[in-house]
Amino acid sequence: MHIPLQPLSIFISVFAALILAGCVATGDTRIDNIPMYGAPSIQRPDELKRADEGFIRQASEGLGGRKKASQAWALQGDKFMGEGNLDFAMRRYNQSWLLDQNNYQAYWGFGRVMLQRGKVEEAIQHLEKSKQLVEDQLQKAALLSDLGSAYSVQAENAASGSAQDRARLFLMANQCFSESTALDPSYGNSWRRWAMSLYEQENYAGAWEKVKRARKENARPLPAAFIRALEQKMPEPK
């Protein structure tokens, strides 16, 4: 469901005091910059619980219920994510989660932010949770693409570890990309990311195959540096 952003911006202004009430710091980190406000390890103070209740009540009334409000706040998180503002994105995803703890979009957002922050293992946990909750198959294709990328990054980070762990993680990445492209073959981003993952797996023929499919589906062009590196490993098949 696509909810207009302008009305939500008005609600955010109205609820500014309630939002700021949740900005308690723990050490050097604001808890609204941590997925789920640090739950369950960080206990929510009573005054913040009361602020949460007021926020949930007013947001729900203003946007037609908790689920719709949660979707709207997640879309705001996506907007900030697209702008590269990870802190603001996390705060909106937290509010989305507060409104509906079964909204897959909130966990997807947590995973995307944590992946950008380099916390790959935690990102995978949230993406896996989102995968359990998502019902929209087209959205699931995009989610699986993100999850496949996360497993691929984790495999790359495990390069100095055991070959068995690396192979296992790449296998999970391949399974995610395979399922994603099966759900929506026209989603070019999955083919694009799969190509880069296969390069890291030293499967250069497979990488070229996915590059060609990404081009066919009009995906965003792969980086020129990646194509040059792939050409050095294996000339592009005719």
Tab-separated table of C-alpha atoms in Angstrom, residues 24-192:
chain	number	residue	atom	x	y	z
A	24	VAL	CA	17.051	8.712	25.657
A	25	ALA	CA	20.724	7.866	25.215
A	26	THR	CA	22.498	4.762	26.404
A	27	GLY	CA	26.214	5.479	26.510
A	28	ASP	CA	26.940	7.376	23.280
A	29	THR	CA	24.005	5.863	21.369
A	30	ARG	CA	20.419	7.080	21.257
A	31	ILE	CA	18.061	4.173	21.760
A	32	ASP	CA	15.889	5.341	18.868
A	33	ASN	CA	18.892	4.633	16.626
A	34	ILE	CA	18.897	0.973	17.742
A	35	PRO	CA	16.446	-1.556	16.256
A	36	MET	CA	13.341	-1.979	18.437
A	37	TYR	CA	14.759	0.635	20.819
A	38	GLY	CA	17.144	-2.034	22.069
A	39	ALA	CA	14.388	-4.448	23.133
A	40	PRO	CA	14.390	-6.848	24.813
A	41	SER	CA	17.781	-6.201	26.436
A	42	ILE	CA	17.034	-2.518	27.124
A	43	GLN	CA	13.967	-1.963	29.291
A	44	ARG	CA	11.651	0.858	28.273
A	45	PRO	CA	11.183	3.423	31.100
A	46	ASP	CA	7.617	4.055	32.257
A	47	GLU	CA	7.595	7.649	31.005
A	48	LEU	CA	8.555	6.490	27.512
A	49	LYS	CA	5.913	3.774	27.613
A	50	ARG	CA	3.325	6.462	28.325
A	51	ALA	CA	4.676	8.569	25.456
A	52	ASP	CA	4.538	5.486	23.224
A	53	GLU	CA	0.882	4.960	24.088
A	54	GLY	CA	0.042	8.547	23.191
A	55	PHE	CA	1.970	8.321	19.933
A	56	ILE	CA	0.291	5.044	18.962
A	57	ARG	CA	-3.174	6.394	19.774
A	58	GLN	CA	-2.813	9.622	17.809
A	59	ALA	CA	-0.984	8.080	14.837
A	60	SER	CA	-3.576	5.324	14.592
A	61	GLU	CA	-6.473	7.750	14.711
A	62	GLY	CA	-4.862	10.025	12.141
A	63	LEU	CA	-3.972	7.336	9.608
A	64	GLY	CA	-6.805	4.842	9.899
A	65	GLY	CA	-5.437	2.282	12.312
A	66	ARG	CA	-2.139	0.948	13.606
A	67	LYS	CA	-1.286	-1.144	10.547
A	68	LYS	CA	-1.771	1.704	8.104
A	69	ALA	CA	0.150	4.071	10.356
A	70	SER	CA	2.970	1.531	10.620
A	71	GLN	CA	3.134	1.268	6.831
A	72	ALA	CA	3.247	5.048	6.533
A	73	TRP	CA	6.115	5.374	9.003
A	74	ALA	CA	8.014	2.604	7.201
A	75	LEU	CA	7.670	4.531	3.945
A	76	GLN	CA	9.164	7.548	5.672
A	77	GLY	CA	12.032	5.310	6.761
A	78	ASP	CA	12.525	4.251	3.148
A	79	LYS	CA	12.617	7.912	2.115
A	80	PHE	CA	15.381	8.712	4.591
A	81	MET	CA	17.169	5.498	3.635
A	82	GLY	CA	17.192	6.633	0.021
A	83	GLU	CA	18.701	9.947	1.118
A	84	GLY	CA	21.458	8.157	3.036
A	85	ASN	CA	20.223	9.405	6.416
A	86	LEU	CA	20.543	6.166	8.377
A	87	ASP	CA	19.742	7.656	11.798
A	88	PHE	CA	16.468	9.241	10.680
A	89	ALA	CA	15.583	6.073	8.766
A	90	MET	CA	16.113	3.942	11.874
A	91	ARG	CA	13.929	6.250	13.955
A	92	ARG	CA	11.060	5.921	11.487
A	93	TYR	CA	11.452	2.144	11.283
A	94	ASN	CA	11.371	2.024	15.076
A	95	GLN	CA	8.135	3.992	15.107
A	96	SER	CA	6.753	1.666	12.434
A	97	TRP	CA	7.673	-1.304	14.634
A	98	LEU	CA	6.112	0.368	17.675
A	99	LEU	CA	2.846	0.707	15.781
A	100	ASP	CA	2.833	-2.857	14.444
A	101	GLN	CA	5.381	-5.414	15.573
A	102	ASN	CA	4.212	-7.779	12.819
A	103	ASN	CA	4.962	-5.348	9.996
A	104	TYR	CA	7.638	-6.940	7.821
A	105	GLN	CA	8.616	-3.478	6.529
A	106	ALA	CA	9.992	-2.441	9.907
A	107	TYR	CA	12.301	-5.469	10.176
A	108	TRP	CA	13.323	-5.053	6.550
A	109	GLY	CA	14.266	-1.482	7.371
A	110	PHE	CA	16.244	-2.564	10.434
A	111	GLY	CA	18.137	-5.030	8.264
A	112	ARG	CA	18.945	-2.493	5.571
A	113	VAL	CA	20.225	0.073	8.066
A	114	MET	CA	22.332	-2.436	9.978
A	115	LEU	CA	23.811	-3.745	6.729
A	116	GLN	CA	24.840	-0.210	5.817
A	117	ARG	CA	26.373	0.165	9.270
A	118	GLY	CA	28.459	-2.954	8.689
A	119	LYS	CA	26.638	-5.055	11.285
A	120	VAL	CA	25.956	-7.891	8.877
A	121	GLU	CA	25.003	-10.642	11.309
A	122	GLU	CA	22.396	-8.444	12.994
A	123	ALA	CA	21.141	-7.297	9.592
A	124	ILE	CA	20.555	-10.914	8.569
A	125	GLN	CA	18.559	-11.596	11.736
A	126	HIS	CA	16.152	-8.756	10.956
A	127	LEU	CA	15.902	-9.636	7.259
A	128	GLU	CA	15.130	-13.247	8.137
A	129	LYS	CA	12.389	-12.025	10.483
A	130	SER	CA	10.959	-9.879	7.712
A	131	LYS	CA	11.030	-12.876	5.378
A	132	GLN	CA	8.891	-14.809	7.859
A	133	LEU	CA	6.267	-12.046	7.932
A	134	VAL	CA	6.050	-10.798	4.336
A	135	GLU	CA	3.091	-11.993	2.287
A	136	ASP	CA	3.360	-9.807	-0.827
A	137	GLN	CA	5.307	-11.983	-3.268
A	138	LEU	CA	6.679	-9.085	-5.321
A	139	GLN	CA	7.939	-7.383	-2.179
A	140	LYS	CA	9.362	-10.702	-1.049
A	141	ALA	CA	11.439	-10.859	-4.245
A	142	ALA	CA	13.103	-7.554	-3.364
A	143	LEU	CA	13.516	-8.580	0.265
A	144	LEU	CA	15.206	-11.837	-0.751
A	145	SER	CA	17.575	-9.864	-2.954
A	146	ASP	CA	18.642	-7.833	0.090
A	147	LEU	CA	18.974	-10.999	2.157
A	148	GLY	CA	21.068	-12.660	-0.533
A	149	SER	CA	23.354	-9.638	-0.601
A	150	ALA	CA	23.718	-9.770	3.177
A	151	TYR	CA	24.698	-13.447	3.129
A	152	SER	CA	27.159	-12.720	0.335
A	153	VAL	CA	28.776	-9.920	2.337
A	154	GLN	CA	28.975	-12.191	5.373
A	155	ALA	CA	30.677	-14.844	3.232
A	156	GLU	CA	33.196	-12.300	1.945
A	157	ASN	CA	33.934	-11.209	5.520
A	158	ALA	CA	34.539	-14.854	6.412
A	159	ALA	CA	37.331	-15.131	3.831
A	160	SER	CA	39.933	-15.591	6.545
A	161	GLY	CA	37.781	-18.185	8.314
A	162	SER	CA	37.006	-21.713	7.318
A	163	ALA	CA	36.276	-22.507	3.687
A	164	GLN	CA	33.283	-24.501	4.885
A	165	ASP	CA	31.639	-21.456	6.486
A	166	ARG	CA	32.305	-19.359	3.406
A	167	ALA	CA	30.782	-21.989	1.122
A	168	ARG	CA	27.734	-22.353	3.384
A	169	LEU	CA	27.049	-18.631	3.398
A	170	PHE	CA	27.432	-18.324	-0.359
A	171	LEU	CA	25.053	-21.246	-0.769
A	172	MET	CA	22.471	-19.370	1.315
A	173	ALA	CA	23.042	-16.263	-0.793
A	174	ASN	CA	22.485	-18.252	-3.979
A	175	GLN	CA	19.298	-19.755	-2.570
A	176	CYS	CA	17.943	-16.288	-1.784
A	177	PHE	CA	18.770	-14.948	-5.250
A	178	SER	CA	17.314	-18.052	-6.886
A	179	GLU	CA	14.052	-17.716	-4.964
A	180	SER	CA	13.915	-13.981	-5.634
A	181	THR	CA	14.313	-14.360	-9.396
A	182	ALA	CA	11.790	-17.197	-9.441
A	183	LEU	CA	9.213	-14.996	-7.705
A	184	ASP	CA	9.824	-12.047	-10.033
A	185	PRO	CA	12.095	-12.725	-13.038
A	186	SER	CA	11.711	-9.105	-14.137
A	187	TYR	CA	13.299	-7.723	-10.952
A	188	GLY	CA	16.647	-6.759	-12.410
A	189	ASN	CA	18.292	-5.867	-9.122
A	190	SER	CA	18.401	-9.534	-8.083
A	191	TRP	CA	20.209	-10.551	-11.268
A	192	ARG	CA	22.598	-7.623	-10.804
